[in-house]
Amino acid sequence: VSTMNAKTRSEGEEEASGMRNKTLGENGHLGEVKRKQVIRVTYMIAALDLTFLFMQMGLMPYMAKSLGLDSVGFGYLQTTFGVLQLVGGYIFGRFADQFGARAALMLSCASGSVFFLLMSLSTSIPLLFLSRLPAVFMHGMPGAQKVITDVTAPSQRAGALGKLGLCFGVGIICGSSLGGVLSTKFGIFAPTYVGLVGSVINTLIAMVWIPSQTKPKSDHHVTEHSNLFSIREIMRLMKFPGVMEVFMVKVFSGFPMGLFMIMFSIISMDFFHLEAVESGYLMAYFGVLQMVVQGLVVGKLASHCTEMTLLRLSVFVFAGVGLGMALMRTVWHYCIIAVPLVFAFSMLATITDSILTKAVPSSDTGAMLGICASVQPLTRTVGPTIGGILYKQFGVSSFGYLQLMVNLGLFVYLLKSKIPLGEMKSQ
């Protein structure tokens, strides 16, 4: 029965997608030309938003140090950011369902403007902590994913969502390098001014170029009167066929690697013995890999393989990455491991987001994307404590062994389980 429900839902989604491809007229539906334009603008907004985000991430340790914040205090600052993003993820997604993807993107960009304004005024530690508050609504990537989900057919969704990874790569490369150049030449607050102006421009772009409603009108009434935050609503979404299983795979498969990345700044200094400049080059290398994988690999594989096949593949590769990490000794080993690591990470994120948004009604895709977006903040919240214990007690190899064991277990589970999904390939 659940398989039939999933099939019926997929057919309904495809029928709704036909409405999206009509010429823009009095009905308010997106025509093909308009749809492609909206997608390109969404990619641009996401790339700019991520550039500003990575720019401030590189700046924060130096700003915190200049204000006299020690490593423990900086950990609290990072945890504060993670908790706020965790709390805001689902609320932001439900907001997008009720008020539209454009309103959600504008909220995210406007919150970014306030975020950078408060950062530019942070002349004391309390003000620096205060500047984290707007992060509760800073969800540019989920906002962009919501637009893409609304304007693409389910069969095209994985490829379109995968291309957002190009924006992630652009953000890593441009944000890291731009933040360093600006702070070195014009002072530590210069990147915050650029982020402020850029976020305001992003808000205006979203206001002008993204339609007020990106999903068919027939979808709007479902969530019109629901609460912005409800545990009952979250549990309702988790009860749809296959949702809980795929979401648990999404959470646990990448969790050990998330712990490693949280501790990477310390590992790069203590284990790899890298200088700050060399760490920057390594981040740029990751950005390039991300762009190549998302731009050239994910979409092509999604057009030839079912999503369940790709989900199993990404988990299996993640297990291999864990074995490689357990055995690595130098930064060059890590550079080699980074190739399958980025592949597995990108594929898992794209495929799980695609599966989960197709498993729920189109009126709930924003909420589902918000729940998905809470996975990384959750890791950032609990990660520093768990990661610190693992690193201190068992060393770098412990992250690899944990990654290997968790993903081998998940791979066996995916092979044996019958998760009800509407299997389809991208076109």
PDB file of N, CA, C and O in Angstrom, residues 330-377:
ATOM      1  N   THR A 330      49.642  11.681   6.325  1.00  0.00           N
ATOM      2  CA  THR A 330      50.126  12.988   5.867  1.00  0.00           C
ATOM      3  C   THR A 330      48.993  13.751   5.193  1.00  0.00           C
ATOM      4  O   THR A 330      47.936  13.186   4.863  1.00  0.00           O
ATOM      5  N   VAL A 331      49.226  15.034   4.934  1.00  0.00           N
ATOM      6  CA  VAL A 331      48.221  15.861   4.266  1.00  0.00           C
ATOM      7  C   VAL A 331      48.012  15.409   2.826  1.00  0.00           C
ATOM      8  O   VAL A 331      46.929  15.585   2.245  1.00  0.00           O
ATOM      9  N   TRP A 332      49.043  14.790   2.221  1.00  0.00           N
ATOM     10  CA  TRP A 332      48.911  14.296   0.846  1.00  0.00           C
ATOM     11  C   TRP A 332      47.956  13.102   0.802  1.00  0.00           C
ATOM     12  O   TRP A 332      47.204  12.947  -0.166  1.00  0.00           O
ATOM     13  N   HIS A 333      47.993  12.268   1.827  1.00  0.00           N
ATOM     14  CA  HIS A 333      47.016  11.188   1.929  1.00  0.00           C
ATOM     15  C   HIS A 333      45.607  11.773   1.988  1.00  0.00           C
ATOM     16  O   HIS A 333      44.681  11.270   1.339  1.00  0.00           O
ATOM     17  N   TYR A 334      45.470  12.827   2.755  1.00  0.00           N
ATOM     18  CA  TYR A 334      44.161  13.458   2.914  1.00  0.00           C
ATOM     19  C   TYR A 334      43.673  14.058   1.595  1.00  0.00           C
ATOM     20  O   TYR A 334      42.480  14.004   1.284  1.00  0.00           O
ATOM     21  N   CYS A 335      44.581  14.630   0.816  1.00  0.00           N
ATOM     22  CA  CYS A 335      44.212  15.203  -0.487  1.00  0.00           C
ATOM     23  C   CYS A 335      43.679  14.127  -1.425  1.00  0.00           C
ATOM     24  O   CYS A 335      42.772  14.379  -2.231  1.00  0.00           O
ATOM     25  N   ILE A 336      44.233  12.912  -1.342  1.00  0.00           N
ATOM     26  CA  ILE A 336      43.746  11.798  -2.161  1.00  0.00           C
ATOM     27  C   ILE A 336      42.374  11.341  -1.668  1.00  0.00           C
ATOM     28  O   ILE A 336      41.432  11.136  -2.453  1.00  0.00           O
ATOM     29  N   ILE A 337      42.243  11.212  -0.340  1.00  0.00           N
ATOM     30  CA  ILE A 337      40.975  10.774   0.262  1.00  0.00           C
ATOM     31  C   ILE A 337      39.872  11.792  -0.002  1.00  0.00           C
ATOM     32  O   ILE A 337      38.689  11.440  -0.096  1.00  0.00           O
ATOM     33  N   ALA A 338      40.255  13.060  -0.177  1.00  0.00           N
ATOM     34  CA  ALA A 338      39.272  14.130  -0.372  1.00  0.00           C
ATOM     35  C   ALA A 338      38.412  13.914  -1.612  1.00  0.00           C
ATOM     36  O   ALA A 338      37.255  14.352  -1.647  1.00  0.00           O
ATOM     37  N   VAL A 339      38.946  13.235  -2.622  1.00  0.00           N
ATOM     38  CA  VAL A 339      38.185  13.033  -3.860  1.00  0.00           C
ATOM     39  C   VAL A 339      36.950  12.162  -3.610  1.00  0.00           C
ATOM     40  O   VAL A 339      35.810  12.599  -3.878  1.00  0.00           O
ATOM     41  N   PRO A 340      37.092  10.929  -3.081  1.00  0.00           N
ATOM     42  CA  PRO A 340      35.874  10.152  -2.772  1.00  0.00           C
ATOM     43  C   PRO A 340      35.059  10.768  -1.641  1.00  0.00           C
ATOM     44  O   PRO A 340      33.832  10.595  -1.593  1.00  0.00           O
ATOM     45  N   LEU A 341      35.716  11.491  -0.732  1.00  0.00           N
ATOM     46  CA  LEU A 341      35.004  12.149   0.364  1.00  0.00           C
ATOM     47  C   LEU A 341      34.012  13.177  -0.168  1.00  0.00           C
ATOM     48  O   LEU A 341      32.831  13.178   0.208  1.00  0.00           O
ATOM     49  N   VAL A 342      34.476  14.055  -1.054  1.00  0.00           N
ATOM     50  CA  VAL A 342      33.604  15.085  -1.620  1.00  0.00           C
ATOM     51  C   VAL A 342      32.502  14.448  -2.463  1.00  0.00           C
ATOM     52  O   VAL A 342      31.348  14.891  -2.437  1.00  0.00           O
ATOM     53  N   PHE A 343      32.862  13.388  -3.190  1.00  0.00           N
ATOM     54  CA  PHE A 343      31.848  12.690  -3.990  1.00  0.00           C
ATOM     55  C   PHE A 343      30.738  12.148  -3.096  1.00  0.00           C
ATOM     56  O   PHE A 343      29.544  12.351  -3.356  1.00  0.00           O
ATOM     57  N   ALA A 344      31.113  11.412  -2.048  1.00  0.00           N
ATOM     58  CA  ALA A 344      30.117  10.795  -1.167  1.00  0.00           C
ATOM     59  C   ALA A 344      29.290  11.848  -0.446  1.00  0.00           C
ATOM     60  O   ALA A 344      28.062  11.729  -0.343  1.00  0.00           O
ATOM     61  N   PHE A 345      29.961  12.881   0.032  1.00  0.00           N
ATOM     62  CA  PHE A 345      29.270  13.949   0.760  1.00  0.00           C
ATOM     63  C   PHE A 345      28.259  14.655  -0.143  1.00  0.00           C
ATOM     64  O   PHE A 345      27.105  14.880   0.240  1.00  0.00           O
ATOM     65  N   SER A 346      28.688  15.002  -1.366  1.00  0.00           N
ATOM     66  CA  SER A 346      27.815  15.717  -2.308  1.00  0.00           C
ATOM     67  C   SER A 346      26.653  14.842  -2.755  1.00  0.00           C
ATOM     68  O   SER A 346      25.508  15.287  -2.817  1.00  0.00           O
ATOM     69  N   MET A 347      26.956  13.594  -3.084  1.00  0.00           N
ATOM     70  CA  MET A 347      25.922  12.690  -3.565  1.00  0.00           C
ATOM     71  C   MET A 347      24.890  12.403  -2.480  1.00  0.00           C
ATOM     72  O   MET A 347      23.681  12.418  -2.726  1.00  0.00           O
ATOM     73  N   LEU A 348      25.360  12.152  -1.255  1.00  0.00           N
ATOM     74  CA  LEU A 348      24.442  11.859  -0.156  1.00  0.00           C
ATOM     75  C   LEU A 348      23.508  13.031   0.111  1.00  0.00           C
ATOM     76  O   LEU A 348      22.291  12.859   0.252  1.00  0.00           O
ATOM     77  N   ALA A 349      24.076  14.240   0.163  1.00  0.00           N
ATOM     78  CA  ALA A 349      23.268  15.428   0.449  1.00  0.00           C
ATOM     79  C   ALA A 349      22.230  15.658  -0.643  1.00  0.00           C
ATOM     80  O   ALA A 349      21.047  15.916  -0.355  1.00  0.00           O
ATOM     81  N   THR A 350      22.641  15.563  -1.907  1.00  0.00           N
ATOM     82  CA  THR A 350      21.731  15.831  -3.020  1.00  0.00           C
ATOM     83  C   THR A 350      20.634  14.776  -3.124  1.00  0.00           C
ATOM     84  O   THR A 350      19.449  15.106  -3.257  1.00  0.00           O
ATOM     85  N   ILE A 351      21.013  13.507  -3.050  1.00  0.00           N
ATOM     86  CA  ILE A 351      20.046  12.431  -3.241  1.00  0.00           C
ATOM     87  C   ILE A 351      19.050  12.358  -2.092  1.00  0.00           C
ATOM     88  O   ILE A 351      17.843  12.176  -2.299  1.00  0.00           O
ATOM     89  N   THR A 352      19.523  12.511  -0.855  1.00  0.00           N
ATOM     90  CA  THR A 352      18.590  12.460   0.278  1.00  0.00           C
ATOM     91  C   THR A 352      17.613  13.635   0.246  1.00  0.00           C
ATOM     92  O   THR A 352      16.423  13.461   0.526  1.00  0.00           O
ATOM     93  N   ASP A 353      18.107  14.834  -0.101  1.00  0.00           N
ATOM     94  CA  ASP A 353      17.200  15.983  -0.218  1.00  0.00           C
ATOM     95  C   ASP A 353      16.155  15.740  -1.307  1.00  0.00           C
ATOM     96  O   ASP A 353      14.974  16.053  -1.138  1.00  0.00           O
ATOM     97  N   SER A 354      16.595  15.182  -2.429  1.00  0.00           N
ATOM     98  CA  SER A 354      15.673  14.899  -3.530  1.00  0.00           C
ATOM     99  C   SER A 354      14.637  13.856  -3.121  1.00  0.00           C
ATOM    100  O   SER A 354      13.433  14.023  -3.353  1.00  0.00           O
ATOM    101  N   ILE A 355      15.087  12.762  -2.512  1.00  0.00           N
ATOM    102  CA  ILE A 355      14.169  11.700  -2.085  1.00  0.00           C
ATOM    103  C   ILE A 355      13.157  12.232  -1.077  1.00  0.00           C
ATOM    104  O   ILE A 355      11.946  11.980  -1.190  1.00  0.00           O
ATOM    105  N   LEU A 356      13.628  12.966  -0.087  1.00  0.00           N
ATOM    106  CA  LEU A 356      12.758  13.417   1.000  1.00  0.00           C
ATOM    107  C   LEU A 356      11.736  14.440   0.537  1.00  0.00           C
ATOM    108  O   LEU A 356      10.595  14.441   1.009  1.00  0.00           O
ATOM    109  N   THR A 357      12.115  15.333  -0.387  1.00  0.00           N
ATOM    110  CA  THR A 357      11.141  16.321  -0.872  1.00  0.00           C
ATOM    111  C   THR A 357      10.093  15.685  -1.773  1.00  0.00           C
ATOM    112  O   THR A 357       8.984  16.206  -1.897  1.00  0.00           O
ATOM    113  N   LYS A 358      10.432  14.548  -2.393  1.00  0.00           N
ATOM    114  CA  LYS A 358       9.453  13.842  -3.212  1.00  0.00           C
ATOM    115  C   LYS A 358       8.584  12.899  -2.389  1.00  0.00           C
ATOM    116  O   LYS A 358       7.513  12.481  -2.841  1.00  0.00           O
ATOM    117  N   ALA A 359       9.031  12.569  -1.189  1.00  0.00           N
ATOM    118  CA  ALA A 359       8.291  11.639  -0.340  1.00  0.00           C
ATOM    119  C   ALA A 359       7.162  12.316   0.430  1.00  0.00           C
ATOM    120  O   ALA A 359       6.278  11.635   0.957  1.00  0.00           O
ATOM    121  N   VAL A 360       7.179  13.654   0.497  1.00  0.00           N
ATOM    122  CA  VAL A 360       6.134  14.391   1.210  1.00  0.00           C
ATOM    123  C   VAL A 360       5.322  15.208   0.202  1.00  0.00           C
ATOM    124  O   VAL A 360       5.774  15.439  -0.915  1.00  0.00           O
ATOM    125  N   PRO A 361       4.111  15.640   0.570  1.00  0.00           N
ATOM    126  CA  PRO A 361       3.324  16.488  -0.332  1.00  0.00           C
ATOM    127  C   PRO A 361       4.091  17.763  -0.696  1.00  0.00           C
ATOM    128  O   PRO A 361       4.903  18.254   0.085  1.00  0.00           O
ATOM    129  N   SER A 362       3.822  18.296  -1.886  1.00  0.00           N
ATOM    130  CA  SER A 362       4.552  19.482  -2.338  1.00  0.00           C
ATOM    131  C   SER A 362       4.320  20.684  -1.428  1.00  0.00           C
ATOM    132  O   SER A 362       5.144  21.596  -1.373  1.00  0.00           O
ATOM    133  N   SER A 363       3.214  20.673  -0.686  1.00  0.00           N
ATOM    134  CA  SER A 363       2.939  21.766   0.250  1.00  0.00           C
ATOM    135  C   SER A 363       3.824  21.707   1.494  1.00  0.00           C
ATOM    136  O   SER A 363       3.837  22.645   2.292  1.00  0.00           O
ATOM    137  N   ASP A 364       4.554  20.601   1.670  1.00  0.00           N
ATOM    138  CA  ASP A 364       5.411  20.433   2.846  1.00  0.00           C
ATOM    139  C   ASP A 364       6.895  20.372   2.492  1.00  0.00           C
ATOM    140  O   ASP A 364       7.719  20.044   3.345  1.00  0.00           O
ATOM    141  N   THR A 365       7.251  20.681   1.244  1.00  0.00           N
ATOM    142  CA  THR A 365       8.660  20.561   0.848  1.00  0.00           C
ATOM    143  C   THR A 365       9.551  21.536   1.604  1.00  0.00           C
ATOM    144  O   THR A 365      10.694  21.207   1.943  1.00  0.00           O
ATOM    145  N   GLY A 366       9.058  22.736   1.887  1.00  0.00           N
ATOM    146  CA  GLY A 366       9.857  23.705   2.638  1.00  0.00           C
ATOM    147  C   GLY A 366      10.172  23.208   4.034  1.00  0.00           C
ATOM    148  O   GLY A 366      11.307  23.312   4.500  1.00  0.00           O
ATOM    149  N   ALA A 367       9.166  22.661   4.701  1.00  0.00           N
ATOM    150  CA  ALA A 367       9.384  22.116   6.048  1.00  0.00           C
ATOM    151  C   ALA A 367      10.376  20.966   6.010  1.00  0.00           C
ATOM    152  O   ALA A 367      11.247  20.850   6.879  1.00  0.00           O
ATOM    153  N   MET A 368      10.265  20.107   4.985  1.00  0.00           N
ATOM    154  CA  MET A 368      11.181  18.971   4.871  1.00  0.00           C
ATOM    155  C   MET A 368      12.609  19.454   4.633  1.00  0.00           C
ATOM    156  O   MET A 368      13.562  18.926   5.229  1.00  0.00           O
ATOM    157  N   LEU A 369      12.776  20.461   3.772  1.00  0.00           N
ATOM    158  CA  LEU A 369      14.106  21.019   3.530  1.00  0.00           C
ATOM    159  C   LEU A 369      14.657  21.691   4.787  1.00  0.00           C
ATOM    160  O   LEU A 369      15.855  21.649   5.051  1.00  0.00           O
ATOM    161  N   GLY A 370      13.763  22.306   5.569  1.00  0.00           N
ATOM    162  CA  GLY A 370      14.193  22.910   6.829  1.00  0.00           C
ATOM    163  C   GLY A 370      14.699  21.880   7.815  1.00  0.00           C
ATOM    164  O   GLY A 370      15.700  22.095   8.502  1.00  0.00           O
ATOM    165  N   ILE A 371      14.000  20.737   7.868  1.00  0.00           N
ATOM    166  CA  ILE A 371      14.453  19.645   8.741  1.00  0.00           C
ATOM    167  C   ILE A 371      15.804  19.125   8.264  1.00  0.00           C
ATOM    168  O   ILE A 371      16.713  18.879   9.067  1.00  0.00           O
ATOM    169  N   CYS A 372      15.957  18.967   6.943  1.00  0.00           N
ATOM    170  CA  CYS A 372      17.241  18.513   6.385  1.00  0.00           C
ATOM    171  C   CYS A 372      18.351  19.503   6.704  1.00  0.00           C
ATOM    172  O   CYS A 372      19.489  19.117   7.005  1.00  0.00           O
ATOM    173  N   ALA A 373      18.029  20.795   6.640  1.00  0.00           N
ATOM    174  CA  ALA A 373      19.037  21.830   6.904  1.00  0.00           C
ATOM    175  C   ALA A 373      19.468  21.858   8.364  1.00  0.00           C
ATOM    176  O   ALA A 373      20.500  22.453   8.691  1.00  0.00           O
ATOM    177  N   SER A 374      18.699  21.223   9.249  1.00  0.00           N
ATOM    178  CA  SER A 374      19.043  21.197  10.670  1.00  0.00           C
ATOM    179  C   SER A 374      20.108  20.161  11.009  1.00  0.00           C
ATOM    180  O   SER A 374      20.635  20.156  12.123  1.00  0.00           O
ATOM    181  N   VAL A 375      20.433  19.298  10.035  1.00  0.00           N
ATOM    182  CA  VAL A 375      21.404  18.231  10.305  1.00  0.00           C
ATOM    183  C   VAL A 375      22.785  18.807  10.600  1.00  0.00           C
ATOM    184  O   VAL A 375      23.438  18.439  11.588  1.00  0.00           O
ATOM    185  N   GLN A 376      23.261  19.725   9.758  1.00  0.00           N
ATOM    186  CA  GLN A 376      24.584  20.316   9.981  1.00  0.00           C
ATOM    187  C   GLN A 376      24.657  21.139  11.263  1.00  0.00           C
ATOM    188  O   GLN A 376      25.630  21.013  12.017  1.00  0.00           O
ATOM    189  N   PRO A 377      23.663  22.024  11.554  1.00  0.00           N
ATOM    190  CA  PRO A 377      23.692  22.727  12.839  1.00  0.00           C
ATOM    191  C   PRO A 377      23.690  21.800  14.043  1.00  0.00           C
ATOM    192  O   PRO A 377      24.320  22.094  15.061  1.00  0.00           O
TER     193      PRO A 377
END
